Tab-separated table of C-alpha atoms in Angstrom:
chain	number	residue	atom	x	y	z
A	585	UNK	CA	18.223	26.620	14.157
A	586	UNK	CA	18.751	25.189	17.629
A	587	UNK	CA	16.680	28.501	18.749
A	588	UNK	CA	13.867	27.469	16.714
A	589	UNK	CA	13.589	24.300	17.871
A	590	UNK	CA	14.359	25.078	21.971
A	591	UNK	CA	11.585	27.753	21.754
A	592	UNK	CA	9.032	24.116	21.661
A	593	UNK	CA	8.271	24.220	25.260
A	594	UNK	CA	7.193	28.072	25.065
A	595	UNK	CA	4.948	27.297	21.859
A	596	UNK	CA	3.816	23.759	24.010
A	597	UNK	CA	1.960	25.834	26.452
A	598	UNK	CA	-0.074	27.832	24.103
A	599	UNK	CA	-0.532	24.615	22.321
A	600	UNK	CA	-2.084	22.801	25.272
A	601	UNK	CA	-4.172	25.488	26.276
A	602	UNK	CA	-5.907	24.068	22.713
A	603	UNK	CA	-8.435	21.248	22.039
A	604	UNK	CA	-5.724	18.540	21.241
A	605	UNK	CA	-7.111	18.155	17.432
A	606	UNK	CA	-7.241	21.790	16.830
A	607	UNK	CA	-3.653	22.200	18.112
A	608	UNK	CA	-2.748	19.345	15.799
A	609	UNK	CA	-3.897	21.020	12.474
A	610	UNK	CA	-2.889	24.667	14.023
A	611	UNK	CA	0.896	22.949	14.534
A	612	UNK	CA	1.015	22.035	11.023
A	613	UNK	CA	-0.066	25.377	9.802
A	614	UNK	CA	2.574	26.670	11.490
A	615	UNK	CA	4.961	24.577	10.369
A	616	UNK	CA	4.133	25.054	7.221
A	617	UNK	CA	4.052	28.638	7.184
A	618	UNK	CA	7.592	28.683	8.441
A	619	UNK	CA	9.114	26.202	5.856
A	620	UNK	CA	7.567	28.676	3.066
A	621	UNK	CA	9.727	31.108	3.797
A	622	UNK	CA	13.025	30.998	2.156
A	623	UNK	CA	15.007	31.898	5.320
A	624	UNK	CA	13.833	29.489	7.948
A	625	UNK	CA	14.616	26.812	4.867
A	626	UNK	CA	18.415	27.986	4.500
A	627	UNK	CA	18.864	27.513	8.370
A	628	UNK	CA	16.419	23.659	8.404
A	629	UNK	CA	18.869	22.795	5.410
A	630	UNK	CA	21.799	23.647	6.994
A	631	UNK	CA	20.738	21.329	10.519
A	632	UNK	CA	19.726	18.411	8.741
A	633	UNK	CA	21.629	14.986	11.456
A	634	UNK	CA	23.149	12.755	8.973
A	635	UNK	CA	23.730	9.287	9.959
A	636	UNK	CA	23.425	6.874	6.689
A	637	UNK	CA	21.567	3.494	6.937
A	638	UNK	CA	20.198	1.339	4.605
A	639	UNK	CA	16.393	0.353	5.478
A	640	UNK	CA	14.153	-2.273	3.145
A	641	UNK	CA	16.774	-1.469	0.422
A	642	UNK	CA	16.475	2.268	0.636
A	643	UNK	CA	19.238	5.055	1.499
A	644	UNK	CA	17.823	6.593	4.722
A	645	UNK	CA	19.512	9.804	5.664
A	646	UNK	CA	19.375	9.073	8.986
A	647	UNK	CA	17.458	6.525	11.125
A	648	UNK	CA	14.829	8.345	12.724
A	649	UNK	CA	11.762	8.814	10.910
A	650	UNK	CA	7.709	10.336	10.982
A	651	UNK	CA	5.621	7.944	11.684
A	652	UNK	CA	2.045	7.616	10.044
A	653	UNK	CA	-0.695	9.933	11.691
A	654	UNK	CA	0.354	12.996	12.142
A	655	UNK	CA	0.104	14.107	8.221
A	656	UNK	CA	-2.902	11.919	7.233
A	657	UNK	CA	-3.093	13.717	3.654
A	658	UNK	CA	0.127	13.795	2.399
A	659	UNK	CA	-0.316	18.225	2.631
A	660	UNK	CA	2.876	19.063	4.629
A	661	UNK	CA	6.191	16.374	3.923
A	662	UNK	CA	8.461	19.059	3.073
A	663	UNK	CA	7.720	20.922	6.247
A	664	UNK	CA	7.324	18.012	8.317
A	665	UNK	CA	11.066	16.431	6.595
A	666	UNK	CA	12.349	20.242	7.828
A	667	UNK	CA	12.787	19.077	11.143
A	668	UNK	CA	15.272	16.623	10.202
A	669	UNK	CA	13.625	13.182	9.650
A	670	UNK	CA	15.606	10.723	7.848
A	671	UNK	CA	12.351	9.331	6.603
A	672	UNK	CA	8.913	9.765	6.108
A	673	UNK	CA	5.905	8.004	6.325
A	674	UNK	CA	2.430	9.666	5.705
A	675	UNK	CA	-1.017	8.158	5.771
A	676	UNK	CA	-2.902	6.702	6.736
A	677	UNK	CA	-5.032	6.656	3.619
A	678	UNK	CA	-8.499	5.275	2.171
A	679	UNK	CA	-9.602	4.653	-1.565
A	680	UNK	CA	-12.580	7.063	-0.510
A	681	UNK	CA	-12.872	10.573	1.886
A	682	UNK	CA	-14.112	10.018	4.824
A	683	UNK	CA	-14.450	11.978	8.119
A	684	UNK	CA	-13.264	9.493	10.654
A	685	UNK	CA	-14.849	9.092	13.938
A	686	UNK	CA	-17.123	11.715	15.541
A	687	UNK	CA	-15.460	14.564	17.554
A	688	UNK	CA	-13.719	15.115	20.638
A	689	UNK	CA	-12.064	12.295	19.560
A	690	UNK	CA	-8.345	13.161	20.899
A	691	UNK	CA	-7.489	13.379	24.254
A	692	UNK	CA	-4.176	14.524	26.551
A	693	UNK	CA	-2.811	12.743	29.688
A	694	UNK	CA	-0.481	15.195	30.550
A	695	UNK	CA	1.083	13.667	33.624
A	696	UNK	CA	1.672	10.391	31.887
A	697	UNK	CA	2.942	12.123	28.547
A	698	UNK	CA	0.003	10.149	26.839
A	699	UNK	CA	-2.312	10.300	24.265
A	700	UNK	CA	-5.276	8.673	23.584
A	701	UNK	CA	-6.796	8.817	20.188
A	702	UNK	CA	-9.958	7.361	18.249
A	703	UNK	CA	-9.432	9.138	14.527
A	704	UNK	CA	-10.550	6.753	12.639
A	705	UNK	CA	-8.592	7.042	9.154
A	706	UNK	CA	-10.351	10.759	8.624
A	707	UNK	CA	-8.543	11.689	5.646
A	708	UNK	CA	-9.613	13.475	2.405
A	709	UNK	CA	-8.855	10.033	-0.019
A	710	UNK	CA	-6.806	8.519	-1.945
A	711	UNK	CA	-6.999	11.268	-5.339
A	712	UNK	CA	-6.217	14.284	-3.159
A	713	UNK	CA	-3.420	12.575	-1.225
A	714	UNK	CA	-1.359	11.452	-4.336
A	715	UNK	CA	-2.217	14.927	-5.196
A	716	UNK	CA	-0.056	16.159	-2.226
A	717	UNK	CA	2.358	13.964	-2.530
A	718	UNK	CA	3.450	14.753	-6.216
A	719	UNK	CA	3.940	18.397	-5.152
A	720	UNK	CA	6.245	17.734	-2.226
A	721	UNK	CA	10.152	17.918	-2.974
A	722	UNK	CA	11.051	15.870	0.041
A	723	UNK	CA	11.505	12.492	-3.147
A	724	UNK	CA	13.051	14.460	-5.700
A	725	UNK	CA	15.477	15.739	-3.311
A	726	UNK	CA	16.707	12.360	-1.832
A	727	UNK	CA	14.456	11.677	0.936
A	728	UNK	CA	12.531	8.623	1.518
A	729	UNK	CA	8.830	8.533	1.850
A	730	UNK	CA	6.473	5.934	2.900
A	731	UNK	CA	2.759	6.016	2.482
A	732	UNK	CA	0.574	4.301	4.724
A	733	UNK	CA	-2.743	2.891	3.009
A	734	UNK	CA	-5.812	1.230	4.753
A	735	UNK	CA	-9.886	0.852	4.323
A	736	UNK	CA	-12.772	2.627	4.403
A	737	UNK	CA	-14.881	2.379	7.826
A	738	UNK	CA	-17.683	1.474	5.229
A	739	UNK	CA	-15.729	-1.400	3.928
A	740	UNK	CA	-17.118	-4.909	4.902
A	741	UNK	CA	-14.329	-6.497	6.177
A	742	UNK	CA	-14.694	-9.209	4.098
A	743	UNK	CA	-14.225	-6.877	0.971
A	744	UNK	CA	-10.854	-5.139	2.910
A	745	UNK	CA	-8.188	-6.515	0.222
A	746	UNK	CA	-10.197	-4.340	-2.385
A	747	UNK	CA	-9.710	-0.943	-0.793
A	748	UNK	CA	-6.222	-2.123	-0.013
A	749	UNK	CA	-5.218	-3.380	-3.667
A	750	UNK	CA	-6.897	0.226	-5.024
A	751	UNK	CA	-5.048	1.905	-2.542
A	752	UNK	CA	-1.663	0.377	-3.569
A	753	UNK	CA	-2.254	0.485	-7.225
A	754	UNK	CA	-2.570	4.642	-6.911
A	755	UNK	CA	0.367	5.132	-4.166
A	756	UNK	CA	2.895	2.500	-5.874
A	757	UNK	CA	4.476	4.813	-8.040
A	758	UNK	CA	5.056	7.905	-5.772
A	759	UNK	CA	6.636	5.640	-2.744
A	760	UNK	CA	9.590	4.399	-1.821
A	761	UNK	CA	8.008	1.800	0.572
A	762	UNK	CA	4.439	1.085	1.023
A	763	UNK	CA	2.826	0.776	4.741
A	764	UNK	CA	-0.114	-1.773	4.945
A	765	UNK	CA	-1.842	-0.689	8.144
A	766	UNK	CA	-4.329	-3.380	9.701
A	767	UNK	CA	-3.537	-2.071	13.362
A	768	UNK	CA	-5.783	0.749	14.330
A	769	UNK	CA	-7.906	-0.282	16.672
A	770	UNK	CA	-10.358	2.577	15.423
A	771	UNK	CA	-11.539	1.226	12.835
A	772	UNK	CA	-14.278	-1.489	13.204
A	773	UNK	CA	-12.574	-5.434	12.865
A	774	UNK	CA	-9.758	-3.690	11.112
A	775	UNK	CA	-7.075	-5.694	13.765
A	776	UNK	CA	-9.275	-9.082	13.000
A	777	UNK	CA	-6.821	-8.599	9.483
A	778	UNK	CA	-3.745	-9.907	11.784
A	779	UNK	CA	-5.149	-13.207	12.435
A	780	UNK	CA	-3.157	-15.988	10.530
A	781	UNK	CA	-5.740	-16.997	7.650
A	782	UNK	CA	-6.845	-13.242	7.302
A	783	UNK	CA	-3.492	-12.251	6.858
A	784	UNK	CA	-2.250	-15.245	4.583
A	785	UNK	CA	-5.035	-13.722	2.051
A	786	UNK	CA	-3.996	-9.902	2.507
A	787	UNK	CA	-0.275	-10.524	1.877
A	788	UNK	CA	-1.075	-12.832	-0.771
A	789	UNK	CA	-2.978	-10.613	-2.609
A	790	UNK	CA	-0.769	-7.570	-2.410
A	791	UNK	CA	2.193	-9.537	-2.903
A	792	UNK	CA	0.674	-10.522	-6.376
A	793	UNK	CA	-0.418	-6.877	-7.138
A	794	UNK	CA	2.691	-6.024	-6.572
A	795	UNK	CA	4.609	-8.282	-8.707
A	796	UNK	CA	2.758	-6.919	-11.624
A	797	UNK	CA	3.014	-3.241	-10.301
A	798	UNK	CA	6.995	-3.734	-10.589
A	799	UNK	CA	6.689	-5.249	-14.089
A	800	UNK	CA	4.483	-1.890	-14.834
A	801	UNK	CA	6.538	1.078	-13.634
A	802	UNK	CA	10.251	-0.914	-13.629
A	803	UNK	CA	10.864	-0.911	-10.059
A	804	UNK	CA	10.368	-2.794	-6.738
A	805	UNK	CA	8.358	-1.125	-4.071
A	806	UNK	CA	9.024	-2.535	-0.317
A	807	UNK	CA	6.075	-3.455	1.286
A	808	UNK	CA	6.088	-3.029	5.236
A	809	UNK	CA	3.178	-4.386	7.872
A	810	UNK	CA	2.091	-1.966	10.466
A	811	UNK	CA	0.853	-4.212	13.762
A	812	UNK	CA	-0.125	-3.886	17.178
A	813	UNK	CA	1.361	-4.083	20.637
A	814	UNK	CA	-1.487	-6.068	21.717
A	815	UNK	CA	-0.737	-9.121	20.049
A	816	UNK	CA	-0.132	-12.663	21.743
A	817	UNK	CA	3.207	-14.496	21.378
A	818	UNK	CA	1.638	-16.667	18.802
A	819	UNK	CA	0.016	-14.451	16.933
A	820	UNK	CA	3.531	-12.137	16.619
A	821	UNK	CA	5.119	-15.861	15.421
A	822	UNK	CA	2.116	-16.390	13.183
A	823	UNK	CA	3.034	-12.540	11.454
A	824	UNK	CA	6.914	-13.277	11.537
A	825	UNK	CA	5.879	-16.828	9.895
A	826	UNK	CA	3.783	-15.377	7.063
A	827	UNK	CA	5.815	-12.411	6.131
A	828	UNK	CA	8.859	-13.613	5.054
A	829	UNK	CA	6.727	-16.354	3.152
A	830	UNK	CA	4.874	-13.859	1.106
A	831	UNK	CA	8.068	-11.788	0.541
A	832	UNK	CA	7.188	-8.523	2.729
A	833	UNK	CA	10.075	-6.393	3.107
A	834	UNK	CA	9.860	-5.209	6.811
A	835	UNK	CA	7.100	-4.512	9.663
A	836	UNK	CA	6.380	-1.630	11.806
A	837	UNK	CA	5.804	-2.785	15.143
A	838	UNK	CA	3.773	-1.274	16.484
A	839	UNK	CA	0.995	1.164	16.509
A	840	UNK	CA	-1.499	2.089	19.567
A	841	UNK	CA	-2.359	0.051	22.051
A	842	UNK	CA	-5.902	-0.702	23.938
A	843	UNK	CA	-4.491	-1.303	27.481
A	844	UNK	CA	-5.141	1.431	30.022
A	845	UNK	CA	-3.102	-0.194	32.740
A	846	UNK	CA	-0.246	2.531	32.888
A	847	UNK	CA	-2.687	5.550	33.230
A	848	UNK	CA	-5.380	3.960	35.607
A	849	UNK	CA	-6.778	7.292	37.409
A	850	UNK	CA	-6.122	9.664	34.827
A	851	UNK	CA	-8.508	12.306	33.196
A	852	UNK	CA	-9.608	10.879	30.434
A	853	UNK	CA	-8.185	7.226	30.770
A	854	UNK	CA	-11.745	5.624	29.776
A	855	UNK	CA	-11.832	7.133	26.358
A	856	UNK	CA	-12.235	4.322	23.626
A	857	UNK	CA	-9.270	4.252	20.736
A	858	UNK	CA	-5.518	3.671	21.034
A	859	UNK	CA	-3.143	4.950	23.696
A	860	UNK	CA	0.489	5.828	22.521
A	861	UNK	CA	2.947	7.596	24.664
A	862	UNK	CA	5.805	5.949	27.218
A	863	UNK	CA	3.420	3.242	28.210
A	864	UNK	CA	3.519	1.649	24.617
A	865	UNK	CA	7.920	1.382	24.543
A	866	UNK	CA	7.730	-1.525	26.763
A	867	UNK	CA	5.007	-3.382	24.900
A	868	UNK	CA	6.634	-2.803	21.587
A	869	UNK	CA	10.436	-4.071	22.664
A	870	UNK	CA	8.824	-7.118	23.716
A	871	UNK	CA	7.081	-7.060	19.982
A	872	UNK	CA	10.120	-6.110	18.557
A	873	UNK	CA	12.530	-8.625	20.260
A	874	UNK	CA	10.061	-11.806	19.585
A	875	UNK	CA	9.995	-10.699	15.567
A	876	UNK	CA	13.689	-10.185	15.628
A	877	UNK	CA	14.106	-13.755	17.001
A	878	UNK	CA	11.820	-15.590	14.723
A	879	UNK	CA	12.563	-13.369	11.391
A	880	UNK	CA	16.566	-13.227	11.721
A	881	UNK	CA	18.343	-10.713	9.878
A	882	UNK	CA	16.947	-10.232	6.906
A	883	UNK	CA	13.489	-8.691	7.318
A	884	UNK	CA	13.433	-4.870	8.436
A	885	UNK	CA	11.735	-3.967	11.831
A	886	UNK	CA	10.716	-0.303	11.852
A	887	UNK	CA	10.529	0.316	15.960
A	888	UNK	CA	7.870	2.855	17.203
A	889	UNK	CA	5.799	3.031	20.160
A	890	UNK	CA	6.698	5.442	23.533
A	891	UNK	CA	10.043	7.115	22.124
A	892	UNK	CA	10.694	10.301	24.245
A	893	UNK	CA	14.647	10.082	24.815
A	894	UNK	CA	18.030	9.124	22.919
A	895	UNK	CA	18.134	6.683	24.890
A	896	UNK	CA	14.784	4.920	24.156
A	897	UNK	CA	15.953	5.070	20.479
A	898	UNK	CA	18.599	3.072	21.010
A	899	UNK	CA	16.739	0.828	22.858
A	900	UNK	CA	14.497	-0.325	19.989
A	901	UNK	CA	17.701	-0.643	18.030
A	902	UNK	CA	19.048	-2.688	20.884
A	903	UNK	CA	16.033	-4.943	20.777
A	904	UNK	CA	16.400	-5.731	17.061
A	905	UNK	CA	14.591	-2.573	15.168
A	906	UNK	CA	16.640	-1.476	11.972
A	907	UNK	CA	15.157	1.934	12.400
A	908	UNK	CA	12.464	4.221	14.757
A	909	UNK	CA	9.795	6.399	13.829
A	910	UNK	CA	8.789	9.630	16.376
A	911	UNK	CA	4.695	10.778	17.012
A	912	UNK	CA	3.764	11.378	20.668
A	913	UNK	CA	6.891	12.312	21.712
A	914	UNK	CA	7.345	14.931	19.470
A	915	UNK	CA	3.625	16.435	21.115
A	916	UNK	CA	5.693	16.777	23.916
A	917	UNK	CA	9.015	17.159	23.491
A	918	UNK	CA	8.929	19.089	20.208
A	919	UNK	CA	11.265	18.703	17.250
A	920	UNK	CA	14.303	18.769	19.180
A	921	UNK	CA	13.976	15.182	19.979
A	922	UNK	CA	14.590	14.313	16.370
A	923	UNK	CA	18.482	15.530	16.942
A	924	UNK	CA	18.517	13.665	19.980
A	925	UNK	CA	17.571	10.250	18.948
A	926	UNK	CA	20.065	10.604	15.582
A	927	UNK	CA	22.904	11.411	18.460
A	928	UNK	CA	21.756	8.615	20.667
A	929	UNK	CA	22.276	6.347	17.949
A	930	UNK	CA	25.088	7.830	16.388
């Protein structure tokens, strides 16, 4: 299996020859096509890193998950959980389709290891997603699975908490933990949702939806925040405040950020939407170790943002994460990384 996965940087170059969004959807295709065949799944079984933790409540195989983005629709969590995930998290999704922002719309910076992306929640909606999801085995076989919900670009953002109670009412019984993402910055006044009254609302609301989701189906969903790196002091204290308070279960910190000041005189480096990569890992320690401080022990921090080594793993563990979640790195490093996080922690 360790073949499979060193061959990355061979595959990387024919990859990158590739529009970035093309290579994206021909990478999953791939992956796909190899996890349908029984042999490849014999040796992915057999190289599955186990390192127990308990996350939110739930039995993570290991500590190193997917974060949301890469599989938008749900279509590919077995293959994806292949590569040995302990978790993962899929998304993000809107009540309606919708085709996200207009094309080119993902960009490499190769010599910083970046990306910079302006998506824009394309995703085929909320019916064909759960769709996907009840036909993956990754749930029924043990693994945990979060789903990552959001709103429609058409949305007012006024009228946000709708699309975000529908969305929750159709994912709640087919997750273990629920995502509620009000961090791309792709997505017109979607970050405005992180301001203190804004937010008070949200979690209100979906705190109260979920109460009487748990009395439905018999069980107790987690409920995790995704936020930004961008975010003053205050406003992180304002999010540590009010989660807790409305009895959220953990936060994600963090997602892309706007700044451009680690890849000034790149190709590329004035493209509007979110920047992840090694830039963001400094950004979202700071994030990480503010929450940690204000929240104490009890409230999960999911760490993601910049991960390309072991050793930056442990570093968001070090700064107060419970767990880390992999996306640009992967782009670059390939699968392999996976292993090497779980042993950095380990």
């Amino acid at each position: 299996m360790s073949l499979l996965f060193n061959a990355y940087p061979l595959a990387r170059a024919a990859l990158f020859s590739m529009d970035p969004e093309q290579a994206h959807e021909q990478t999953l295709r791939l992956l796909q096509r190899s996890h349908d065949c029984a042999a490849t799944r014999l040796l992915t079984a057999s190289a599955q890193p186990i390192l127990p933790r308990t996350v939110m409540g739930l039995p993570l195989r290991n500590p190193v998950g997917l974060a949301a983005g890469l599989d938008k629709n749900g279509a590919h969590i077995d293959a994806l959980a292949a590569l040995g995930f302990g978790f993962i998290e899929v998304g993000t999704v809107t009540p309606r389709a919708q085709p996200g922002n207009p094309k080119p719309r993902m960009f490499r910076l190769p010599r910083a290891r970046c990306l910079i992306n302006r998506m824009g929640f394309n995703n085929d909606g909320l019916d064909t997603f759960i769709a996907n999801v009840q036909r993956s085995q990754w749930r029924r076989q043990g693994g945990i699975l979060g789903l990552n919900i959001g709103k429609n670009a058409a949305t007012p953002i006024e009228h946000a908490v709708d699309d975000y109670l529908r969305c929750l009412d159709g994912v709640y019984p087919h997750a273990d933990y629920v995502t509620v993402n009000i961090s791309s910055p792709n997505t017109k006044n979607l970050r405005s949702l992180q301001s203190h009254d804004a937010l008070d609302a949200l979690l209100a609301a979906l705190q109260a939806r979920r109460l009487a989701l748990a009395d439905q189906y018999g069980r107790r969903t987690p409920l995790a925040v995704k936020i930004a790196p961008d975010l003053q002091p205050e406003e992180i204290d304002a999010i540590a405040d009010l989660v807790p308070r409305h009895g959220i279960d953990g936060i994600i910190a963090t997602n892309t950020t706007l700044s451009r000041d680690a890849v000034r005189g790149l190709p590329h480096e004035d493209e509007a939407g979110g920047l992840s990569g090694p830039p963001v890992h400094a950004l979202s320690l700071a994030v990480i170790r503010r929450l940690r401080e204000r929240l104490g022990a009890d409230t999960a921090i999911i760490g993601v943002g910049g991960i390309e080594s072991g050793r930056q793993a442990l570093e968001k563990i070090q700064a107060g994460a419970n767990a880390v979640q992999l996306y640009t790195g992967l782009i670059y490093r390939g699968p392999a990384l996976v292993r090497e996080c779980v042993q950095a922690l380990e």
